[in-house]
Amino acid sequence: MDTHAPSSRIGGFHKFDVAQRIASVAQFARLDEADQALLQNTGNLPAELADHLIENFIGTMNIPVGIATNMKIDGQDRLIPMATEESSVVAAVCNAARQCYDSGGFTTSMSGTEMIAQIQLTHVTDPQHARLQILEKKDTIRELCNACDPILVKLGGGFRDLEVRVLETRGGTMVVTHLIVDTRDAMGANAVNTMAERIAPRIAEWTQGKSNLRILSNLADRRLARARCTWRLADIGGAEVRDAMLAAYHFAEADPYRAATHNKGIMNGISAVVMATGNDTRAVEAGAHAYAARSGRYSSLSTWEVTAQGDLAGSIEIPMAVGLVGGATKLHPSAKVALKVLGVNTAEALARTIAAVGLAQNFSAMKALATTGIQKGHMALHAQNIAMMAGAVGEEIDALARILVAQGAVRQDVAEAELQKLRAG
Ligand code: NAD
């Protein structure tokens, strides 16, 4: 063991100011001046604000924001800001949207804006009895929940319903209460968690059980965003393309190995808008994948069919717990601009827009995979990444990327050799 190795036990790190934290990390990791200057440059997120968003803040991580064009949603044209580090994601949405723009674009809807908070009760000797005891207290529970969040209630939200489930587990029988709360324009995690924590001791008292976890469920299946769209046969390249895409979908529907990647493509679009608007990507992703497995077998989040006219109809239904207030949404300056660009003024409109983006992304990924393959579209941008990794700067990047694509060898070793040749003239 290296006795001179720096220690990660840094007492009071959270109490340091940002400069002290950077100095401390610099000492630990031997960061040079340039590294430290990079951390100090927080871009469009002021350090004072970021320091309030998370703990032990030392810097920011910039992610490119691109605009997806051509989107028409419920008859209205929208520009979509997407925050992603992955090439081809923005282009995929533009392409899919262009191919359905003339036939009307996307139609969306939403099941509601209700979230579920769970309260776990253990050590219950008579669970069925306890279940009814809790259900009998619905009015009291409504009052207690609504008292937690008068603002939400004033805005038309608040407690909506109560569900109580008896769950057989390896650790014994549990009684699980669901508080169903309309959180309006907030994602609602803090709102419902506060309510669950307020109600839990009362439930324990009424039932003589022991309350344990009190937290929302990210399987937000009372907050489903829906989008559908029809791509005309003539606009997508004919029946052969359509049938190859359908075969791709049937593969995803039948096989979890394929479904994981199919849904990852959908989430490429969805997470990028969730991120651009300052919402919680992990919450939406957890909800999406749990919903994709709701039948007991993980499957496709989207559905693809052939219409009576022979066109290709896609649809998606997906939990979409996003907000316009709460978390970083109202605080992050870039998120605020993203919402302005989107032109949405309710969480529902945002959720519906995001579902449409997910479907668009899915269309493009399936089409590329079922026709030319994914690499053709990826290569141009990927080649630029490889060119930069090989050391290309300025105009060299495009020039080198073109050489790599032309050679059909987008590899770093080739890039390094070609860069040398380029520089040698
Ligand atoms: P929040 O508590 O910051 O804001 C919501 C509150 O804003 C409401 O309770 C209400 O009082 C008020 N409000 C003002 N205008 C409103 C409007 N028009 N509609 C609704 N409410 C309005 O945030 P939140 O949405 O309760 O929680 C979101 C945050 O919680 C996110 O940052 C998320 O990352 C985090 N979180 C997530 C999880 C999880 O997903 N498992 C768990 C814990 C925390």
Short mmCIF file of C-alpha atoms and ligand atoms in Angstrom, two decimals:
data_model
loop_
_atom_site.label_atom_id
_atom_site.label_comp_id
_atom_site.label_asym_id
_atom_site.label_seq_id
_atom_site.Cartn_x
_atom_site.Cartn_y
_atom_site.Cartn_z
CA MET A 1 0.00 0.00 0.00
CA ASP A 2 1.25 3.47 -0.91
CA THR A 3 1.35 5.33 2.42
CA HIS A 4 1.80 8.65 0.58
CA ALA A 5 -1.35 8.16 -1.51
CA PRO A 6 -3.71 11.10 -1.02
CA SER A 7 -6.74 10.49 1.16
CA SER A 8 -10.36 10.71 0.01
CA ARG A 9 -11.36 11.40 3.62
CA ILE A 10 -11.71 15.13 3.26
CA GLY A 11 -13.51 16.45 6.31
CA GLY A 12 -15.97 19.28 5.70
CA PHE A 13 -15.59 19.18 1.90
CA HIS A 14 -19.23 20.21 1.58
CA LYS A 15 -18.56 23.31 3.67
CA PHE A 16 -15.71 24.51 1.42
CA ASP A 17 -16.48 27.20 -1.13
CA VAL A 18 -16.16 26.17 -4.78
CA ALA A 19 -12.59 27.51 -5.11
CA GLN A 20 -11.49 25.54 -2.04
CA ARG A 21 -13.10 22.37 -3.37
CA ILE A 22 -11.36 22.74 -6.73
CA ALA A 23 -8.04 23.34 -4.97
CA SER A 24 -8.59 20.28 -2.82
CA VAL A 25 -9.45 18.05 -5.81
CA ALA A 26 -6.52 19.53 -7.76
CA GLN A 27 -4.16 18.54 -4.98
CA PHE A 28 -5.61 15.03 -4.77
CA ALA A 29 -5.59 14.37 -8.53
CA ARG A 30 -2.60 16.57 -9.44
CA LEU A 31 -4.70 18.76 -11.72
CA ASP A 32 -2.74 21.44 -13.53
CA GLU A 33 -3.74 25.09 -14.00
CA ALA A 34 -5.56 24.33 -17.25
CA ASP A 35 -7.64 21.58 -15.65
CA GLN A 36 -8.61 23.90 -12.82
CA ALA A 37 -9.48 26.73 -15.19
CA LEU A 38 -11.75 24.32 -17.06
CA LEU A 39 -13.60 23.47 -13.86
CA GLN A 40 -13.94 27.15 -13.01
CA ASN A 41 -15.58 27.86 -16.35
CA THR A 42 -19.20 26.88 -15.64
CA GLY A 43 -20.54 28.12 -18.98
CA ASN A 44 -24.18 29.13 -19.00
CA LEU A 45 -24.89 27.72 -15.54
CA PRO A 46 -23.72 30.19 -12.89
CA ALA A 47 -21.56 28.55 -10.21
CA GLU A 48 -23.64 30.07 -7.38
CA LEU A 49 -26.76 28.44 -8.82
CA ALA A 50 -25.14 25.08 -9.56
CA ASP A 51 -23.76 25.03 -6.02
CA HIS A 52 -27.35 25.05 -4.80
CA LEU A 53 -28.52 22.32 -7.16
CA ILE A 54 -26.18 19.53 -6.02
CA GLU A 55 -23.75 18.75 -3.22
CA ASN A 56 -19.97 19.21 -3.37
CA PHE A 57 -20.23 21.10 -6.67
CA ILE A 58 -16.93 21.74 -8.52
CA GLY A 59 -17.85 22.30 -12.18
CA THR A 60 -20.29 21.74 -15.00
CA MET A 61 -20.43 19.34 -17.91
CA ASN A 62 -21.54 20.85 -21.19
CA ILE A 63 -23.69 18.73 -23.48
CA PRO A 64 -24.48 19.94 -27.02
CA VAL A 65 -28.05 21.13 -27.62
CA GLY A 66 -29.37 20.63 -31.14
CA ILE A 67 -32.69 21.56 -32.71
CA ALA A 68 -34.92 18.98 -34.36
CA THR A 69 -36.79 20.62 -37.22
CA ASN A 70 -39.88 19.54 -39.22
CA MET A 71 -41.94 18.46 -36.19
CA LYS A 72 -45.66 19.03 -36.47
CA ILE A 73 -47.56 18.00 -33.35
CA ASP A 74 -51.36 18.20 -33.10
CA GLY A 75 -51.37 20.50 -36.10
CA GLN A 76 -48.77 22.88 -34.69
CA ASP A 77 -45.20 23.29 -35.91
CA ARG A 78 -42.60 22.94 -33.14
CA LEU A 79 -38.84 23.22 -32.92
CA ILE A 80 -37.42 20.67 -30.47
CA PRO A 81 -34.30 21.38 -28.39
CA MET A 82 -32.41 18.16 -27.70
CA ALA A 83 -29.45 17.83 -25.31
CA THR A 84 -27.35 14.84 -26.29
CA GLU A 85 -23.73 13.85 -26.75
CA GLU A 86 -24.61 11.20 -29.34
CA SER A 87 -24.31 11.85 -33.06
CA SER A 88 -27.29 11.11 -35.35
CA VAL A 89 -29.93 11.54 -32.63
CA VAL A 90 -31.06 15.00 -33.71
CA ALA A 91 -30.84 14.14 -37.42
CA ALA A 92 -32.99 11.04 -36.84
CA VAL A 93 -35.87 13.12 -35.48
CA CYS A 94 -35.57 15.68 -38.30
CA ASN A 95 -35.70 12.89 -40.90
CA ALA A 96 -38.67 11.06 -39.42
CA ALA A 97 -40.59 14.31 -38.99
CA ARG A 98 -39.86 15.40 -42.57
CA GLN A 99 -41.30 12.14 -43.88
CA CYS A 100 -44.65 12.67 -42.10
CA TYR A 101 -44.90 16.47 -42.20
CA ASP A 102 -47.05 16.59 -45.35
CA SER A 103 -49.37 13.87 -44.14
CA GLY A 104 -50.16 15.73 -40.90
CA GLY A 105 -47.42 14.94 -38.40
CA PHE A 106 -48.07 13.59 -34.92
CA THR A 107 -51.26 13.33 -32.87
CA THR A 108 -50.82 13.19 -29.11
CA SER A 109 -52.81 12.80 -25.90
CA MET A 110 -52.24 12.09 -22.22
CA SER A 111 -53.90 9.94 -19.58
CA GLY A 112 -53.46 12.51 -16.80
CA THR A 113 -50.85 14.06 -14.56
CA GLU A 114 -51.17 11.76 -11.56
CA MET A 115 -48.23 10.36 -9.63
CA ILE A 116 -48.18 7.46 -7.18
CA ALA A 117 -46.47 7.53 -3.79
CA GLN A 118 -45.97 4.21 -2.03
CA ILE A 119 -46.05 3.56 1.71
CA GLN A 120 -44.69 0.18 2.78
CA LEU A 121 -46.09 -1.45 5.89
CA THR A 122 -44.47 -4.53 7.40
CA HIS A 123 -45.20 -6.66 10.50
CA VAL A 124 -48.94 -6.70 9.85
CA THR A 125 -50.59 -9.75 11.37
CA ASP A 126 -53.94 -9.24 9.63
CA PRO A 127 -53.14 -7.65 6.25
CA GLN A 128 -56.60 -7.91 4.68
CA HIS A 129 -58.12 -6.29 7.74
CA ALA A 130 -55.44 -3.58 7.65
CA ARG A 131 -56.11 -2.94 3.98
CA LEU A 132 -59.74 -2.09 4.68
CA GLN A 133 -58.80 -0.02 7.74
CA ILE A 134 -56.63 2.15 5.51
CA LEU A 135 -59.24 2.45 2.75
CA GLU A 136 -61.82 3.56 5.35
CA LYS A 137 -59.59 6.53 6.16
CA LYS A 138 -59.65 7.94 2.64
CA ASP A 139 -61.18 11.29 3.65
CA THR A 140 -58.67 11.78 6.47
CA ILE A 141 -55.83 10.85 4.13
CA ARG A 142 -57.12 13.31 1.51
CA GLU A 143 -57.14 16.10 4.10
CA LEU A 144 -53.68 15.29 5.41
CA CYS A 145 -52.20 15.06 1.90
CA ASN A 146 -53.78 18.27 0.66
CA ALA A 147 -52.66 20.12 3.79
CA CYS A 148 -49.06 19.29 2.79
CA ASP A 149 -49.29 21.29 -0.44
CA PRO A 150 -51.84 24.11 -0.49
CA ILE A 151 -50.21 25.59 -3.63
CA LEU A 152 -50.79 22.39 -5.54
CA VAL A 153 -54.39 22.24 -4.36
CA LYS A 154 -54.94 25.88 -5.36
CA LEU A 155 -53.68 25.00 -8.84
CA GLY A 156 -56.29 22.25 -9.15
CA GLY A 157 -54.02 19.38 -8.10
CA GLY A 158 -53.67 17.36 -4.91
CA PHE A 159 -54.89 14.02 -3.58
CA ARG A 160 -57.07 12.05 -6.00
CA ASP A 161 -57.34 8.46 -4.87
CA LEU A 162 -56.14 5.67 -2.63
CA GLU A 163 -55.16 2.10 -3.45
CA VAL A 164 -54.05 -0.52 -0.95
CA ARG A 165 -52.34 -3.72 -2.07
CA VAL A 166 -51.43 -6.82 -0.06
CA LEU A 167 -48.08 -8.00 -1.33
CA GLU A 168 -46.60 -11.45 -0.70
CA THR A 169 -42.81 -11.14 -0.56
CA ARG A 170 -39.83 -13.25 0.49
CA GLY A 171 -39.73 -11.10 3.62
CA GLY A 172 -43.34 -11.80 4.50
CA THR A 173 -46.68 -10.15 3.76
CA MET A 174 -46.63 -6.40 3.26
CA VAL A 175 -49.41 -3.87 2.93
CA VAL A 176 -48.59 -1.23 0.35
CA THR A 177 -50.60 1.96 0.17
CA HIS A 178 -50.64 4.05 -2.99
CA LEU A 179 -51.42 7.74 -2.68
CA ILE A 180 -52.55 8.99 -6.06
CA VAL A 181 -51.86 12.66 -6.45
CA ASP A 182 -52.36 15.05 -9.33
CA THR A 183 -49.16 17.08 -9.45
CA ARG A 184 -50.21 19.32 -12.38
CA ASP A 185 -47.19 21.08 -13.87
CA ALA A 186 -44.66 19.58 -11.44
CA MET A 187 -42.95 16.22 -11.92
CA GLY A 188 -44.08 15.84 -8.34
CA ALA A 189 -41.49 13.66 -6.61
CA ASN A 190 -40.97 16.02 -3.69
CA ALA A 191 -44.64 16.83 -3.54
CA VAL A 192 -45.78 13.20 -3.17
CA ASN A 193 -42.84 12.10 -1.04
CA THR A 194 -43.78 14.77 1.52
CA MET A 195 -47.32 13.43 1.57
CA ALA A 196 -46.17 9.81 1.96
CA GLU A 197 -43.96 10.77 4.89
CA ARG A 198 -46.85 12.63 6.51
CA ILE A 199 -49.34 9.76 6.11
CA ALA A 200 -47.06 6.81 6.98
CA PRO A 201 -47.08 7.17 10.79
CA ARG A 202 -50.86 7.44 10.79
CA ILE A 203 -51.18 4.25 8.74
CA ALA A 204 -48.86 2.47 11.16
CA GLU A 205 -50.97 3.74 14.05
CA TRP A 206 -54.30 2.64 12.50
CA THR A 207 -53.07 -0.84 11.59
CA GLN A 208 -50.51 -1.62 14.31
CA GLY A 209 -48.03 -2.32 11.51
CA LYS A 210 -44.56 -0.89 11.01
CA SER A 211 -44.13 1.73 8.30
CA ASN A 212 -40.94 1.47 6.29
CA LEU A 213 -40.40 3.07 2.84
CA ARG A 214 -42.28 6.23 1.81
CA ILE A 215 -41.43 7.21 -1.74
CA LEU A 216 -42.94 7.78 -5.16
CA SER A 217 -43.06 5.07 -7.81
CA ASN A 218 -41.31 5.91 -11.05
CA LEU A 219 -43.69 3.54 -12.81
CA ALA A 220 -45.91 6.55 -13.51
CA ASP A 221 -48.62 4.61 -15.31
CA ARG A 222 -51.24 7.21 -14.47
CA ARG A 223 -49.23 9.73 -16.41
CA LEU A 224 -49.02 8.12 -19.83
CA ALA A 225 -48.09 10.30 -22.79
CA ARG A 226 -49.34 9.00 -26.13
CA ALA A 227 -48.32 9.80 -29.68
CA ARG A 228 -49.32 8.32 -33.00
CA CYS A 229 -48.40 9.05 -36.57
CA THR A 230 -48.95 7.61 -40.02
CA TRP A 231 -46.16 7.59 -42.59
CA ARG A 232 -47.45 7.33 -46.15
CA LEU A 233 -45.98 4.52 -48.17
CA ALA A 234 -44.86 6.92 -50.89
CA ASP A 235 -43.04 9.10 -48.33
CA ILE A 236 -41.01 6.28 -46.79
CA GLY A 237 -39.80 4.52 -49.93
CA GLY A 238 -42.41 1.87 -50.64
CA ALA A 239 -43.73 -1.44 -49.40
CA GLU A 240 -40.36 -3.13 -49.16
CA VAL A 241 -39.10 -0.53 -46.66
CA ARG A 242 -42.37 -0.70 -44.74
CA ASP A 243 -42.25 -4.47 -44.47
CA ALA A 244 -38.62 -4.50 -43.40
CA MET A 245 -39.48 -1.97 -40.68
CA LEU A 246 -42.41 -4.10 -39.54
CA ALA A 247 -40.13 -7.12 -39.34
CA ALA A 248 -37.78 -5.02 -37.19
CA TYR A 249 -40.66 -4.13 -34.89
CA HIS A 250 -41.89 -7.72 -34.62
CA PHE A 251 -38.36 -8.73 -33.66
CA ALA A 252 -38.31 -6.13 -30.86
CA GLU A 253 -41.77 -7.14 -29.69
CA ALA A 254 -40.74 -10.79 -29.40
CA ASP A 255 -37.19 -10.53 -28.05
CA PRO A 256 -35.94 -8.62 -24.97
CA TYR A 257 -32.39 -8.48 -26.39
CA ARG A 258 -33.68 -6.57 -29.39
CA ALA A 259 -36.33 -4.67 -27.40
CA ALA A 260 -33.64 -3.18 -25.12
CA THR A 261 -31.91 -1.59 -28.12
CA HIS A 262 -35.18 -0.67 -29.84
CA ASN A 263 -36.27 1.15 -26.67
CA LYS A 264 -32.81 2.66 -26.20
CA GLY A 265 -33.34 4.32 -29.58
CA ILE A 266 -36.68 5.70 -28.41
CA MET A 267 -35.00 7.00 -25.25
CA ASN A 268 -32.27 8.66 -27.36
CA GLY A 269 -34.95 11.12 -28.40
CA ILE A 270 -36.89 11.22 -25.16
CA SER A 271 -33.98 11.67 -22.74
CA ALA A 272 -32.50 14.42 -24.92
CA VAL A 273 -35.62 16.58 -24.55
CA VAL A 274 -36.03 15.62 -20.90
CA MET A 275 -32.43 16.74 -20.32
CA ALA A 276 -32.76 19.94 -22.38
CA THR A 277 -35.74 21.01 -20.28
CA GLY A 278 -33.96 20.37 -16.96
CA ASN A 279 -36.13 17.37 -16.12
CA ASP A 280 -35.11 14.12 -14.43
CA THR A 281 -33.84 11.72 -17.13
CA ARG A 282 -33.47 8.80 -14.71
CA ALA A 283 -37.08 9.11 -13.54
CA VAL A 284 -38.38 9.01 -17.11
CA GLU A 285 -36.03 6.19 -18.11
CA ALA A 286 -36.95 4.04 -15.08
CA GLY A 287 -40.63 4.58 -15.82
CA ALA A 288 -40.21 3.73 -19.49
CA HIS A 289 -38.37 0.48 -18.95
CA ALA A 290 -40.65 -0.66 -16.11
CA TYR A 291 -43.64 0.05 -18.36
CA ALA A 292 -42.01 -1.89 -21.20
CA ALA A 293 -41.96 -4.93 -18.90
CA ARG A 294 -45.50 -4.54 -17.57
CA SER A 295 -46.73 -7.79 -19.16
CA GLY A 296 -44.03 -9.70 -17.25
CA ARG A 297 -41.79 -9.81 -20.33
CA TYR A 298 -39.74 -6.82 -21.47
CA SER A 299 -40.96 -5.68 -24.89
CA SER A 300 -41.20 -2.77 -27.32
CA LEU A 301 -42.48 0.59 -26.06
CA SER A 302 -43.89 1.36 -29.51
CA THR A 303 -46.34 -0.41 -31.80
CA TRP A 304 -46.21 -0.53 -35.60
CA GLU A 305 -49.02 -1.58 -37.96
CA VAL A 306 -50.16 -1.27 -41.57
CA THR A 307 -53.22 0.91 -42.23
CA ALA A 308 -56.08 -0.02 -44.55
CA GLN A 309 -54.36 2.13 -47.20
CA GLY A 310 -51.11 0.24 -46.77
CA ASP A 311 -49.33 3.07 -44.91
CA LEU A 312 -47.16 2.60 -41.83
CA ALA A 313 -48.80 3.59 -38.53
CA GLY A 314 -46.69 3.99 -35.40
CA SER A 315 -47.86 4.62 -31.85
CA ILE A 316 -46.28 4.95 -28.46
CA GLU A 317 -47.64 5.10 -24.91
CA ILE A 318 -45.11 5.81 -22.21
CA PRO A 319 -44.99 7.11 -18.60
CA MET A 320 -43.84 10.72 -18.81
CA ALA A 321 -43.26 12.35 -15.42
CA VAL A 322 -41.92 15.72 -16.50
CA GLY A 323 -42.63 19.18 -15.17
CA LEU A 324 -42.32 22.86 -15.89
CA VAL A 325 -41.74 23.70 -12.22
CA GLY A 326 -39.68 21.94 -9.57
CA GLY A 327 -36.18 20.50 -9.63
CA ALA A 328 -33.88 22.29 -12.07
CA THR A 329 -36.62 23.11 -14.58
CA LYS A 330 -37.31 26.66 -13.45
CA LEU A 331 -33.74 27.34 -12.33
CA HIS A 332 -31.45 26.24 -15.13
CA PRO A 333 -31.11 29.11 -17.63
CA SER A 334 -30.73 26.74 -20.61
CA ALA A 335 -33.80 24.76 -19.56
CA LYS A 336 -35.82 27.97 -19.49
CA VAL A 337 -34.72 28.85 -23.01
CA ALA A 338 -35.49 25.30 -24.17
CA LEU A 339 -39.05 25.64 -22.87
CA LYS A 340 -39.40 28.96 -24.70
CA VAL A 341 -38.25 27.34 -27.94
CA LEU A 342 -40.68 24.46 -27.44
CA GLY A 343 -43.49 26.91 -26.75
CA VAL A 344 -45.24 24.63 -24.27
CA ASN A 345 -46.94 26.05 -21.22
CA THR A 346 -48.15 22.94 -19.43
CA ALA A 347 -46.36 19.80 -18.26
CA GLU A 348 -48.91 17.84 -20.26
CA ALA A 349 -47.99 19.61 -23.51
CA LEU A 350 -44.31 18.96 -22.79
CA ALA A 351 -44.95 15.27 -22.07
CA ARG A 352 -46.98 14.83 -25.26
CA THR A 353 -44.28 16.54 -27.32
CA ILE A 354 -41.63 14.26 -25.83
CA ALA A 355 -43.68 11.15 -26.68
CA ALA A 356 -43.87 12.34 -30.31
CA VAL A 357 -40.09 12.81 -30.36
CA GLY A 358 -39.65 9.25 -29.05
CA LEU A 359 -41.82 7.87 -31.84
CA ALA A 360 -39.97 9.91 -34.47
CA GLN A 361 -36.65 8.64 -33.19
CA ASN A 362 -37.93 5.07 -33.27
CA PHE A 363 -39.12 5.45 -36.88
CA SER A 364 -35.71 6.65 -38.05
CA ALA A 365 -33.73 4.04 -36.16
CA MET A 366 -35.91 1.21 -37.46
CA LYS A 367 -35.79 2.55 -41.00
CA ALA A 368 -32.03 2.94 -40.98
CA LEU A 369 -31.52 -0.51 -39.47
CA ALA A 370 -33.94 -2.19 -41.84
CA THR A 371 -32.46 -0.54 -44.94
CA THR A 372 -28.95 0.92 -45.17
CA GLY A 373 -27.83 -0.06 -41.67
CA ILE A 374 -27.09 2.33 -38.84
CA GLN A 375 -23.44 2.98 -39.59
CA LYS A 376 -23.95 4.91 -42.83
CA GLY A 377 -25.75 7.77 -41.08
CA HIS A 378 -23.54 7.56 -38.02
CA MET A 379 -20.28 7.57 -39.90
CA ALA A 380 -20.04 11.19 -41.01
CA LEU A 381 -20.28 12.54 -37.45
CA HIS A 382 -18.46 9.59 -35.94
CA ALA A 383 -15.60 10.22 -38.38
CA GLN A 384 -15.34 13.77 -37.05
CA ASN A 385 -15.09 12.44 -33.49
CA ILE A 386 -12.36 10.03 -34.56
CA ALA A 387 -10.57 12.84 -36.43
CA MET A 388 -10.58 14.97 -33.26
CA MET A 389 -9.40 12.02 -31.17
CA ALA A 390 -6.49 11.65 -33.60
CA GLY A 391 -5.54 15.27 -32.97
CA ALA A 392 -7.18 17.12 -35.88
CA VAL A 393 -8.04 20.75 -35.22
CA GLY A 394 -9.93 23.46 -37.11
CA GLU A 395 -10.36 22.75 -40.81
CA GLU A 396 -8.42 19.51 -40.47
CA ILE A 397 -11.40 17.89 -38.73
CA ASP A 398 -13.76 17.97 -41.73
CA ALA A 399 -11.01 17.22 -44.19
CA LEU A 400 -9.78 14.21 -42.25
CA ALA A 401 -13.32 12.95 -41.58
CA ARG A 402 -14.04 13.01 -45.32
CA ILE A 403 -10.90 11.00 -46.04
CA LEU A 404 -11.85 8.40 -43.42
CA VAL A 405 -15.40 8.01 -44.75
CA ALA A 406 -14.15 7.79 -48.34
CA GLN A 407 -11.71 5.04 -47.34
CA GLY A 408 -14.44 3.20 -45.43
CA ALA A 409 -12.00 3.00 -42.50
CA VAL A 410 -13.16 5.24 -39.66
CA ARG A 411 -10.49 4.16 -37.22
CA GLN A 412 -8.16 6.09 -34.99
CA ASP A 413 -4.98 4.43 -36.31
CA VAL A 414 -5.96 5.30 -39.88
CA ALA A 415 -6.91 8.81 -38.77
CA GLU A 416 -3.51 9.37 -37.16
CA ALA A 417 -1.68 8.19 -40.27
CA GLU A 418 -3.88 10.28 -42.58
CA LEU A 419 -3.50 13.34 -40.36
CA GLN A 420 0.27 13.10 -40.70
CA LYS A 421 -0.06 12.90 -44.48
CA LEU A 422 -2.48 15.84 -44.49
CA ARG A 423 -0.08 17.95 -42.46
CA ALA A 424 2.85 16.96 -44.62
CA GLY A 425 0.83 18.36 -47.53
P1 NAD B 1 -40.66 20.70 -6.23
O1 NAD B 1 -41.10 20.19 -4.93
O2 NAD B 1 -39.42 21.49 -6.32
O3 NAD B 1 -41.83 21.57 -6.88
C1 NAD B 1 -43.16 21.16 -6.88
C2 NAD B 1 -43.98 22.12 -6.05
O4 NAD B 1 -44.09 23.38 -6.72
C3 NAD B 1 -45.41 21.64 -5.88
O5 NAD B 1 -45.47 20.77 -4.80
C4 NAD B 1 -46.17 22.93 -5.67
O6 NAD B 1 -46.24 23.28 -4.33
C5 NAD B 1 -45.33 23.98 -6.39
N1 NAD B 1 -45.93 24.48 -7.65
C6 NAD B 1 -45.85 25.76 -8.11
N2 NAD B 1 -46.46 25.89 -9.29
C7 NAD B 1 -46.92 24.68 -9.62
C8 NAD B 1 -47.65 24.15 -10.75
N3 NAD B 1 -48.03 24.93 -11.78
N4 NAD B 1 -47.95 22.83 -10.78
C9 NAD B 1 -47.57 22.03 -9.77
N5 NAD B 1 -46.91 22.47 -8.67
C10 NAD B 1 -46.58 23.77 -8.59
O7 NAD B 1 -40.49 19.54 -7.31
P2 NAD B 1 -41.20 18.17 -7.59
O8 NAD B 1 -41.77 18.24 -8.97
O9 NAD B 1 -42.14 17.77 -6.49
O10 NAD B 1 -39.96 17.16 -7.59
C11 NAD B 1 -39.10 17.07 -8.68
C12 NAD B 1 -37.68 16.82 -8.23
O11 NAD B 1 -37.62 15.68 -7.38
C13 NAD B 1 -36.77 16.52 -9.38
O12 NAD B 1 -35.60 17.29 -9.22
C14 NAD B 1 -36.42 15.03 -9.19
O13 NAD B 1 -35.14 14.77 -9.70
C15 NAD B 1 -36.49 14.88 -7.71
N6 NAD B 1 -36.70 13.54 -7.13
C16 NAD B 1 -36.97 12.44 -7.90
C17 NAD B 1 -37.15 11.20 -7.29
C18 NAD B 1 -37.50 10.00 -8.14
O14 NAD B 1 -37.78 10.17 -9.32
N7 NAD B 1 -37.50 8.78 -7.61
C19 NAD B 1 -37.07 11.09 -5.90
C20 NAD B 1 -36.80 12.23 -5.15
C21 NAD B 1 -36.63 13.46 -5.77
#
